Amino acid sequence: MSKQQTISELLSIGRPLLSVEFFPPKSEESIEPLVGAGKRISTCSPDFVSVTYGAGGSTRDLSATVSKRMKDEVGLNVMPHLTCVGSTQEELGEIVDDFYAEGYRNIMALRGDPPHGQSDFQVTQGGFKYASDLVAFIKDRHPDICLGIASYPEKHPEAVSLDADLDALRIKANAGGSFITTQLFFENAAYFEYIDQVRARGIELPVFPGIMPVLALKQIKRITQLCHSELPAELEAKLSAVESDPEAVRRVGVEWAMRQVEELIEKGAPGVHIYALNKAKSAIEIINAARNA
Ligand SMILES: Cc1cc2nc3c(=O)[nH]c(=O)nc-3n(C[C@H](O)[C@H](O)[C@H](O)COP(=O)(O)OP(=O)(O)OC[C@H]3O[C@@H](n4cnc5c(N)ncnc54)[C@H](O)[C@@H]3O)c2cc1C
């Protein structure tokens, strides 16, 4: 199995990296349309795509299938995500070894959210409590895997303070993280202020901003509530004004995201990770605009 390029290697080229995130579908039948979206996205040559890891067993299998098809059939550089939820260290070791044997050289290492119906994260017996434990574990097993770690410019919802969250980020970075990808945000000031604090903590890893082009108002209200990100009043008003016209809503979302991306790259972000919500069109428009800026 040919091995994929690491994100650290891609970064050494010295231009901003543009990447797209997919999440696995809930059923086998929905894999085909998602692979179709991957094929459409491949037309604008993203530097890599990532595939999230679900909390439930079946979603995990679908996650692996989607990653493999995006890699082998579509020809994308794929970064699978992996979480600590519901797995022992032995099981996580097997998953990581399988990823390695398949040729993946990038993994987004996460603690994970509690499975549906569970309010708090529960440590699996024989498993890990924090993402930093998983990072150290993978690094020890396969030192050449490039590890992404998550961060939260508006604070992780469970953290008692941004300071405490940044301390935890430093532990995770020192455990062997290679780069950081942020939770979605809509005001770039949140990113730039966060970067100052990250650097003040001595964390020097590249920090990819996570950008989500809005597709629907109700959906984005739900998402921002879940991940405790701020939906700016100005954006909400623009979306509300055209709420009954889905294409107009999408356009507002794309234009807002394009403005964010342009400024982020201009002011030195190492690239942008697009939370595409499995839809190709907006992500392609944003990537093409960023390349032509
Ligand atoms: C880019 C990105 C991708 C994601 N992909 C997925 C996915 O594929 N699947 C999924 O289920 N979820 C995903 N998530 C959501 C993520 O799993 C949740 O936000 C989860 O609640 C925290 O994961 P983490 O890896 O940041 O955990 P951690 O880094 O372990 O942090 C969890 C909490 O513990 C605290 N903490 C961490 N280490 C310590 C320590 N040593 N001492 C004290 N406190 C500590 C942190 O401050 C934080 O509050 C993603 C999030 C992002 C930003």
mmCIF file of C-alpha atoms and ligand atoms in Angstrom:
data_model
loop_
_atom_site.group_PDB
_atom_site.id
_atom_site.type_symbol
_atom_site.label_atom_id
_atom_site.label_comp_id
_atom_site.label_asym_id
_atom_site.label_seq_id
_atom_site.Cartn_x
_atom_site.Cartn_y
_atom_site.Cartn_z
ATOM 1 C CA MET A 1 0.000 0.000 0.000
ATOM 2 C CA SER A 2 1.595 3.319 -1.013
ATOM 3 C CA LYS A 3 1.994 5.713 1.883
ATOM 4 C CA GLN A 4 0.352 9.103 1.870
ATOM 5 C CA GLN A 5 2.129 12.425 2.290
ATOM 6 C CA THR A 6 2.146 13.842 5.804
ATOM 7 C CA ILE A 7 0.664 17.254 6.480
ATOM 8 C CA SER A 8 4.060 18.314 7.872
ATOM 9 C CA GLU A 9 5.599 17.455 4.484
ATOM 10 C CA LEU A 10 2.832 19.373 2.689
ATOM 11 C CA LEU A 11 3.408 22.390 4.949
ATOM 12 C CA SER A 12 7.090 22.418 4.050
ATOM 13 C CA ILE A 13 6.097 23.386 0.489
ATOM 14 C CA GLY A 14 5.413 26.815 1.951
ATOM 15 C CA ARG A 15 1.943 27.682 0.662
ATOM 16 C CA PRO A 16 -1.358 27.669 2.557
ATOM 17 C CA LEU A 17 -3.008 24.229 2.694
ATOM 18 C CA LEU A 18 -6.692 23.912 1.860
ATOM 19 C CA SER A 19 -8.513 20.901 3.240
ATOM 20 C CA VAL A 20 -12.058 19.613 3.583
ATOM 21 C CA GLU A 21 -13.792 17.581 6.279
ATOM 22 C CA PHE A 22 -16.391 14.874 5.679
ATOM 23 C CA PHE A 23 -18.413 12.948 8.220
ATOM 24 C CA PRO A 24 -19.492 9.340 7.691
ATOM 25 C CA PRO A 25 -23.113 8.771 6.696
ATOM 26 C CA LYS A 26 -25.512 6.920 8.994
ATOM 27 C CA SER A 27 -26.194 4.130 6.497
ATOM 28 C CA GLU A 28 -24.446 2.132 3.765
ATOM 29 C CA GLU A 29 -26.808 3.581 1.118
ATOM 30 C CA SER A 30 -25.526 7.090 1.745
ATOM 31 C CA ILE A 31 -21.891 6.185 1.091
ATOM 32 C CA GLU A 32 -22.240 6.492 -2.682
ATOM 33 C CA PRO A 33 -23.425 10.144 -2.676
ATOM 34 C CA LEU A 34 -20.635 10.990 -0.244
ATOM 35 C CA VAL A 35 -17.997 9.387 -2.449
ATOM 36 C CA GLY A 36 -19.592 11.408 -5.265
ATOM 37 C CA ALA A 37 -19.059 14.580 -3.222
ATOM 38 C CA GLY A 38 -15.435 13.496 -2.702
ATOM 39 C CA LYS A 39 -15.015 13.081 -6.455
ATOM 40 C CA ARG A 40 -16.417 16.565 -7.072
ATOM 41 C CA ILE A 41 -14.156 18.047 -4.391
ATOM 42 C CA SER A 42 -11.156 16.295 -5.938
ATOM 43 C CA THR A 43 -11.636 18.472 -9.038
ATOM 44 C CA CYS A 44 -10.273 21.442 -7.061
ATOM 45 C CA SER A 45 -7.378 19.390 -5.638
ATOM 46 C CA PRO A 46 -7.635 19.956 -1.883
ATOM 47 C CA ASP A 47 -4.342 19.257 -0.116
ATOM 48 C CA PHE A 48 -6.064 16.677 2.047
ATOM 49 C CA VAL A 49 -9.483 15.685 3.314
ATOM 50 C CA SER A 50 -10.386 14.362 6.735
ATOM 51 C CA VAL A 51 -13.096 11.884 7.715
ATOM 52 C CA THR A 52 -14.584 12.131 11.190
ATOM 53 C CA TYR A 53 -14.996 9.205 13.537
ATOM 54 C CA GLY A 54 -18.452 8.534 14.928
ATOM 55 C CA ALA A 55 -19.264 7.515 18.440
ATOM 56 C CA GLY A 56 -21.362 4.484 17.458
ATOM 57 C CA GLY A 57 -19.991 1.150 16.198
ATOM 58 C CA SER A 58 -21.645 1.126 12.776
ATOM 59 C CA THR A 59 -20.582 4.711 12.034
ATOM 60 C CA ARG A 60 -17.004 3.669 12.739
ATOM 61 C CA ASP A 61 -17.122 1.006 10.045
ATOM 62 C CA LEU A 62 -18.672 3.515 7.655
ATOM 63 C CA SER A 63 -15.957 5.979 8.591
ATOM 64 C CA ALA A 64 -13.277 3.444 7.626
ATOM 65 C CA THR A 65 -15.094 2.608 4.367
ATOM 66 C CA VAL A 66 -15.442 6.275 3.411
ATOM 67 C CA SER A 67 -11.765 6.975 4.205
ATOM 68 C CA LYS A 68 -10.596 4.009 2.148
ATOM 69 C CA ARG A 69 -12.770 4.817 -0.843
ATOM 70 C CA MET A 70 -11.760 8.490 -0.786
ATOM 71 C CA LYS A 71 -8.116 7.374 -0.697
ATOM 72 C CA ASP A 72 -8.097 4.438 -3.132
ATOM 73 C CA GLU A 73 -10.926 5.278 -5.514
ATOM 74 C CA VAL A 74 -10.938 9.070 -5.533
ATOM 75 C CA GLY A 75 -7.181 9.423 -4.992
ATOM 76 C CA LEU A 76 -7.358 11.947 -2.157
ATOM 77 C CA ASN A 77 -4.854 12.339 0.654
ATOM 78 C CA VAL A 78 -7.083 11.274 3.560
ATOM 79 C CA MET A 79 -6.691 11.903 7.260
ATOM 80 C CA PRO A 80 -8.951 9.609 9.289
ATOM 81 C CA HIS A 81 -10.040 10.860 12.708
ATOM 82 C CA LEU A 82 -9.827 8.587 15.749
ATOM 83 C CA THR A 83 -11.371 9.029 19.179
ATOM 84 C CA CYS A 84 -10.939 7.353 22.566
ATOM 85 C CA VAL A 85 -14.689 6.774 22.971
ATOM 86 C CA GLY A 86 -15.658 3.188 23.708
ATOM 87 C CA SER A 87 -12.297 1.594 22.866
ATOM 88 C CA THR A 88 -9.599 -0.043 24.944
ATOM 89 C CA GLN A 89 -5.952 0.722 24.273
ATOM 90 C CA GLU A 90 -5.612 -2.650 22.609
ATOM 91 C CA GLU A 91 -8.481 -1.879 20.225
ATOM 92 C CA LEU A 92 -7.113 1.574 19.486
ATOM 93 C CA GLY A 93 -3.728 0.009 18.772
ATOM 94 C CA GLU A 94 -5.299 -2.344 16.232
ATOM 95 C CA ILE A 95 -7.141 0.506 14.503
ATOM 96 C CA VAL A 96 -3.972 2.593 14.322
ATOM 97 C CA ASP A 97 -1.947 -0.340 12.972
ATOM 98 C CA ASP A 98 -4.624 -0.933 10.314
ATOM 99 C CA PHE A 99 -4.513 2.754 9.324
ATOM 100 C CA TYR A 100 -0.743 2.504 9.077
ATOM 101 C CA ALA A 101 -0.864 -0.669 6.974
ATOM 102 C CA GLU A 102 -3.398 1.022 4.655
ATOM 103 C CA GLY A 103 -0.878 3.808 3.999
ATOM 104 C CA TYR A 104 -2.434 6.642 6.027
ATOM 105 C CA ARG A 105 0.242 8.862 7.532
ATOM 106 C CA ASN A 106 -2.016 11.496 9.132
ATOM 107 C CA ILE A 107 -4.493 10.921 11.951
ATOM 108 C CA MET A 108 -6.610 13.480 13.812
ATOM 109 C CA ALA A 109 -6.348 12.231 17.409
ATOM 110 C CA LEU A 110 -9.277 13.147 19.639
ATOM 111 C CA ARG A 111 -10.887 12.286 22.909
ATOM 112 C CA GLY A 112 -14.285 12.335 21.240
ATOM 113 C CA ASP A 113 -17.736 13.403 22.284
ATOM 114 C CA PRO A 114 -19.967 11.164 24.386
ATOM 115 C CA PRO A 115 -22.113 8.790 22.309
ATOM 116 C CA HIS A 116 -25.738 9.796 21.618
ATOM 117 C CA GLY A 117 -27.878 9.718 24.759
ATOM 118 C CA GLN A 118 -24.905 10.083 27.128
ATOM 119 C CA SER A 119 -24.234 13.522 28.594
ATOM 120 C CA ASP A 120 -20.685 13.081 29.938
ATOM 121 C CA PHE A 121 -17.582 11.523 28.507
ATOM 122 C CA GLN A 122 -16.956 8.180 30.231
ATOM 123 C CA VAL A 123 -13.511 6.658 30.214
ATOM 124 C CA THR A 124 -13.673 3.139 28.788
ATOM 125 C CA GLN A 125 -12.049 0.587 31.054
ATOM 126 C CA GLY A 126 -8.566 0.053 29.673
ATOM 127 C CA GLY A 127 -8.967 3.118 27.447
ATOM 128 C CA PHE A 128 -7.823 6.730 27.555
ATOM 129 C CA LYS A 129 -9.143 9.799 29.385
ATOM 130 C CA TYR A 130 -7.685 12.576 27.251
ATOM 131 C CA ALA A 131 -6.714 13.057 23.625
ATOM 132 C CA SER A 132 -3.136 13.701 24.829
ATOM 133 C CA ASP A 133 -2.989 10.058 26.021
ATOM 134 C CA LEU A 134 -4.013 8.889 22.542
ATOM 135 C CA VAL A 135 -1.489 11.217 20.904
ATOM 136 C CA ALA A 136 1.380 9.837 23.021
ATOM 137 C CA PHE A 137 0.191 6.268 22.370
ATOM 138 C CA ILE A 138 0.109 6.665 18.573
ATOM 139 C CA LYS A 139 3.404 8.552 18.498
ATOM 140 C CA ASP A 140 5.069 5.763 20.429
ATOM 141 C CA ARG A 141 3.659 3.094 18.094
ATOM 142 C CA HIS A 142 4.255 4.877 14.769
ATOM 143 C CA PRO A 143 6.577 7.873 15.190
ATOM 144 C CA ASP A 144 6.241 8.834 11.514
ATOM 145 C CA ILE A 145 2.481 9.375 11.685
ATOM 146 C CA CYS A 146 1.629 13.082 11.614
ATOM 147 C CA LEU A 147 -0.925 13.829 14.326
ATOM 148 C CA GLY A 148 -3.564 16.524 14.241
ATOM 149 C CA ILE A 149 -5.027 17.769 17.518
ATOM 150 C CA ALA A 150 -8.183 19.800 18.130
ATOM 151 C CA SER A 151 -8.444 23.201 19.753
ATOM 152 C CA TYR A 152 -11.165 25.655 20.650
ATOM 153 C CA PRO A 153 -10.673 29.414 20.133
ATOM 154 C CA GLU A 154 -13.912 29.997 22.059
ATOM 155 C CA LYS A 155 -12.927 27.411 24.755
ATOM 156 C CA HIS A 156 -13.864 23.752 24.929
ATOM 157 C CA PRO A 157 -17.347 23.553 26.480
ATOM 158 C CA GLU A 158 -16.150 21.423 29.434
ATOM 159 C CA ALA A 159 -13.057 23.485 30.256
ATOM 160 C CA VAL A 160 -13.349 25.657 33.377
ATOM 161 C CA SER A 161 -11.512 28.504 31.639
ATOM 162 C CA LEU A 162 -9.675 29.310 28.418
ATOM 163 C CA ASP A 163 -6.447 29.286 30.448
ATOM 164 C CA ALA A 164 -7.087 25.741 31.643
ATOM 165 C CA ASP A 165 -7.978 24.686 28.099
ATOM 166 C CA LEU A 166 -4.737 26.195 26.768
ATOM 167 C CA ASP A 167 -2.751 24.341 29.446
ATOM 168 C CA ALA A 168 -4.418 21.128 28.256
ATOM 169 C CA LEU A 169 -3.580 22.041 24.646
ATOM 170 C CA ARG A 170 0.081 22.442 25.581
ATOM 171 C CA ILE A 171 0.096 18.960 27.160
ATOM 172 C CA LYS A 172 -1.478 17.561 23.984
ATOM 173 C CA ALA A 173 1.009 19.366 21.743
ATOM 174 C CA ASN A 174 3.966 18.182 23.850
ATOM 175 C CA ALA A 175 2.642 14.608 23.744
ATOM 176 C CA GLY A 176 3.389 14.572 20.002
ATOM 177 C CA GLY A 177 0.865 16.697 18.116
ATOM 178 C CA SER A 178 2.111 17.855 14.722
ATOM 179 C CA PHE A 179 -0.504 20.488 13.961
ATOM 180 C CA ILE A 180 -3.689 21.942 15.400
ATOM 181 C CA THR A 181 -7.114 22.326 13.789
ATOM 182 C CA THR A 182 -9.591 24.656 15.440
ATOM 183 C CA GLN A 183 -13.261 24.325 16.132
ATOM 184 C CA LEU A 184 -15.372 26.427 13.752
ATOM 185 C CA PHE A 185 -15.662 30.161 14.371
ATOM 186 C CA PHE A 186 -17.207 33.027 12.426
ATOM 187 C CA GLU A 187 -15.230 36.036 13.623
ATOM 188 C CA ASN A 188 -11.560 35.974 12.655
ATOM 189 C CA ALA A 189 -10.693 38.090 15.680
ATOM 190 C CA ALA A 190 -11.419 34.992 17.784
ATOM 191 C CA TYR A 191 -8.698 33.112 15.863
ATOM 192 C CA PHE A 192 -6.084 35.862 15.942
ATOM 193 C CA GLU A 193 -6.556 36.535 19.662
ATOM 194 C CA TYR A 194 -6.393 32.801 20.293
ATOM 195 C CA ILE A 195 -3.157 32.440 18.312
ATOM 196 C CA ASP A 196 -1.551 35.107 20.517
ATOM 197 C CA GLN A 197 -2.472 33.074 23.594
ATOM 198 C CA VAL A 198 -1.364 29.777 22.039
ATOM 199 C CA ARG A 199 2.035 31.277 21.180
ATOM 200 C CA ALA A 200 2.309 32.908 24.620
ATOM 201 C CA ARG A 201 2.007 29.358 26.028
ATOM 202 C CA GLY A 202 5.019 28.337 23.955
ATOM 203 C CA ILE A 203 2.964 26.209 21.559
ATOM 204 C CA GLU A 204 4.546 26.691 18.146
ATOM 205 C CA LEU A 205 2.528 24.193 16.068
ATOM 206 C CA PRO A 206 0.722 25.396 12.926
ATOM 207 C CA VAL A 207 -2.927 26.154 13.735
ATOM 208 C CA PHE A 208 -5.392 25.538 10.909
ATOM 209 C CA PRO A 209 -8.566 27.573 11.319
ATOM 210 C CA GLY A 210 -11.753 25.529 10.905
ATOM 211 C CA ILE A 211 -14.299 27.315 8.723
ATOM 212 C CA MET A 212 -17.882 26.226 8.133
ATOM 213 C CA PRO A 213 -19.809 27.692 5.194
ATOM 214 C CA VAL A 214 -23.404 27.974 6.439
ATOM 215 C CA LEU A 215 -25.942 25.913 4.495
ATOM 216 C CA ALA A 216 -29.088 26.523 6.542
ATOM 217 C CA LEU A 217 -30.000 28.830 9.408
ATOM 218 C CA LYS A 218 -31.670 26.263 11.689
ATOM 219 C CA GLN A 219 -28.792 23.851 11.160
ATOM 220 C CA ILE A 220 -26.088 26.393 11.993
ATOM 221 C CA LYS A 221 -27.969 27.538 15.102
ATOM 222 C CA ARG A 222 -27.994 23.920 16.292
ATOM 223 C CA ILE A 223 -24.308 23.376 15.458
ATOM 224 C CA THR A 224 -23.084 26.578 17.113
ATOM 225 C CA GLN A 225 -25.118 25.765 20.210
ATOM 226 C CA LEU A 226 -23.601 22.283 20.380
ATOM 227 C CA CYS A 227 -20.021 23.417 20.012
ATOM 228 C CA HIS A 228 -20.430 26.706 21.926
ATOM 229 C CA SER A 229 -19.309 28.850 18.997
ATOM 230 C CA GLU A 230 -20.687 32.344 18.549
ATOM 231 C CA LEU A 231 -23.002 33.003 15.588
ATOM 232 C CA PRO A 232 -22.442 36.738 14.955
ATOM 233 C CA ALA A 233 -25.596 38.875 14.952
ATOM 234 C CA GLU A 234 -24.626 40.336 11.562
ATOM 235 C CA LEU A 235 -24.374 36.893 9.944
ATOM 236 C CA GLU A 236 -27.577 35.709 11.590
ATOM 237 C CA ALA A 237 -29.429 38.789 10.319
ATOM 238 C CA LYS A 238 -28.144 38.231 6.764
ATOM 239 C CA LEU A 239 -29.212 34.596 6.878
ATOM 240 C CA SER A 240 -32.615 35.424 8.402
ATOM 241 C CA ALA A 241 -33.314 37.956 5.657
ATOM 242 C CA VAL A 242 -33.157 35.224 2.984
ATOM 243 C CA GLU A 243 -34.168 32.228 5.096
ATOM 244 C CA SER A 244 -36.930 31.065 2.747
ATOM 245 C CA ASP A 245 -34.521 30.786 -0.202
ATOM 246 C CA PRO A 246 -32.009 27.936 0.413
ATOM 247 C CA GLU A 247 -29.676 28.981 -2.425
ATOM 248 C CA ALA A 248 -29.580 32.578 -1.141
ATOM 249 C CA VAL A 249 -28.766 31.273 2.354
ATOM 250 C CA ARG A 250 -25.965 29.160 0.893
ATOM 251 C CA ARG A 251 -24.595 32.201 -0.949
ATOM 252 C CA VAL A 252 -24.557 34.270 2.246
ATOM 253 C CA GLY A 253 -22.698 31.404 3.939
ATOM 254 C CA VAL A 254 -20.150 31.060 1.136
ATOM 255 C CA GLU A 255 -19.502 34.784 0.901
ATOM 256 C CA TRP A 256 -18.988 35.069 4.674
ATOM 257 C CA ALA A 257 -16.622 32.074 4.620
ATOM 258 C CA MET A 258 -14.717 33.440 1.606
ATOM 259 C CA ARG A 259 -14.120 36.727 3.411
ATOM 260 C CA GLN A 260 -12.904 34.860 6.481
ATOM 261 C CA VAL A 261 -10.573 32.638 4.431
ATOM 262 C CA GLU A 262 -9.097 35.520 2.474
ATOM 263 C CA GLU A 263 -8.216 37.468 5.626
ATOM 264 C CA LEU A 264 -6.947 34.416 7.518
ATOM 265 C CA ILE A 265 -4.540 33.487 4.740
ATOM 266 C CA GLU A 266 -3.481 37.068 4.129
ATOM 267 C CA LYS A 267 -2.617 37.426 7.819
ATOM 268 C CA GLY A 268 -0.545 34.256 7.960
ATOM 269 C CA ALA A 269 -2.775 31.245 8.758
ATOM 270 C CA PRO A 270 -1.031 28.067 7.497
ATOM 271 C CA GLY A 271 -4.154 27.134 5.539
ATOM 272 C CA VAL A 272 -7.839 26.564 6.174
ATOM 273 C CA HIS A 273 -9.823 23.437 7.020
ATOM 274 C CA ILE A 274 -13.348 23.578 5.600
ATOM 275 C CA TYR A 275 -16.186 21.884 7.460
ATOM 276 C CA ALA A 276 -18.114 21.110 4.300
ATOM 277 C CA LEU A 277 -21.055 19.253 5.894
ATOM 278 C CA ASN A 278 -20.613 16.672 3.106
ATOM 279 C CA LYS A 279 -21.595 19.159 0.399
ATOM 280 C CA ALA A 280 -19.086 19.795 -2.349
ATOM 281 C CA LYS A 281 -20.369 22.984 -3.982
ATOM 282 C CA SER A 282 -19.578 25.583 -1.312
ATOM 283 C CA ALA A 283 -16.207 24.001 -0.470
ATOM 284 C CA ILE A 284 -15.155 24.047 -4.138
ATOM 285 C CA GLU A 285 -16.145 27.707 -4.502
ATOM 286 C CA ILE A 286 -14.187 28.653 -1.373
ATOM 287 C CA ILE A 287 -11.080 26.686 -2.376
ATOM 288 C CA ASN A 288 -11.080 28.129 -5.895
ATOM 289 C CA ALA A 289 -11.517 31.663 -4.548
ATOM 290 C CA ALA A 290 -8.686 31.147 -2.029
ATOM 291 C CA ARG A 291 -6.352 29.861 -4.760
ATOM 292 C CA ASN A 292 -7.156 32.835 -7.003
ATOM 293 C CA ALA A 293 -6.894 35.475 -4.264
HETATM 294 C C1 LIG B 1 -10.988 19.640 14.396
HETATM 295 C C2 LIG B 1 -11.945 18.812 15.201
HETATM 296 C C3 LIG B 1 -12.272 17.522 14.779
HETATM 297 C C4 LIG B 1 -13.155 16.725 15.519
HETATM 298 N N1 LIG B 1 -13.476 15.469 15.068
HETATM 299 C C5 LIG B 1 -14.270 14.653 15.815
HETATM 300 C C6 LIG B 1 -14.551 13.316 15.414
HETATM 301 O O1 LIG B 1 -14.102 12.857 14.365
HETATM 302 N N2 LIG B 1 -15.338 12.548 16.214
HETATM 303 C C7 LIG B 1 -15.845 13.019 17.403
HETATM 304 O O2 LIG B 1 -16.546 12.264 18.100
HETATM 305 N N3 LIG B 1 -15.600 14.288 17.803
HETATM 306 C C8 LIG B 1 -14.817 15.108 17.047
HETATM 307 N N4 LIG B 1 -14.540 16.386 17.474
HETATM 308 C C9 LIG B 1 -15.126 16.855 18.737
HETATM 309 C C10 LIG B 1 -14.229 16.475 19.954
HETATM 310 O O3 LIG B 1 -14.118 15.078 20.058
HETATM 311 C C11 LIG B 1 -14.867 17.051 21.197
HETATM 312 O O4 LIG B 1 -14.776 18.451 21.201
HETATM 313 C C12 LIG B 1 -14.395 16.476 22.512
HETATM 314 O O5 LIG B 1 -15.300 16.898 23.529
HETATM 315 C C13 LIG B 1 -12.987 16.896 22.928
HETATM 316 O O6 LIG B 1 -12.038 16.274 22.167
HETATM 317 P P1 LIG B 1 -10.484 16.706 22.282
HETATM 318 O O7 LIG B 1 -9.726 15.793 21.433
HETATM 319 O O8 LIG B 1 -10.322 18.162 22.102
HETATM 320 O O9 LIG B 1 -10.240 16.312 23.844
HETATM 321 P P2 LIG B 1 -9.148 16.705 24.910
HETATM 322 O O10 LIG B 1 -7.985 17.400 24.339
HETATM 323 O O11 LIG B 1 -8.893 15.460 25.709
HETATM 324 O O12 LIG B 1 -9.937 17.761 25.819
HETATM 325 C C14 LIG B 1 -11.185 17.424 26.416
HETATM 326 C C15 LIG B 1 -11.410 18.291 27.664
HETATM 327 O O13 LIG B 1 -10.487 17.894 28.689
HETATM 328 C C16 LIG B 1 -9.633 18.962 29.057
HETATM 329 N N5 LIG B 1 -8.294 18.375 29.187
HETATM 330 C C17 LIG B 1 -7.556 17.797 28.206
HETATM 331 N N6 LIG B 1 -6.409 17.323 28.709
HETATM 332 C C18 LIG B 1 -6.417 17.596 30.030
HETATM 333 C C19 LIG B 1 -5.519 17.330 31.100
HETATM 334 N N7 LIG B 1 -4.369 16.684 30.892
HETATM 335 N N8 LIG B 1 -5.868 17.743 32.346
HETATM 336 C C20 LIG B 1 -7.039 18.379 32.563
HETATM 337 N N9 LIG B 1 -7.942 18.653 31.586
HETATM 338 C C21 LIG B 1 -7.626 18.258 30.342
HETATM 339 C C22 LIG B 1 -9.701 19.995 27.927
HETATM 340 O O14 LIG B 1 -9.481 21.303 28.375
HETATM 341 C C23 LIG B 1 -11.130 19.788 27.411
HETATM 342 O O15 LIG B 1 -12.037 20.503 28.200
HETATM 343 C C24 LIG B 1 -13.696 17.227 16.748
HETATM 344 C C25 LIG B 1 -13.379 18.521 17.164
HETATM 345 C C26 LIG B 1 -12.523 19.317 16.403
HETATM 346 C C27 LIG B 1 -12.201 20.717 16.856
#
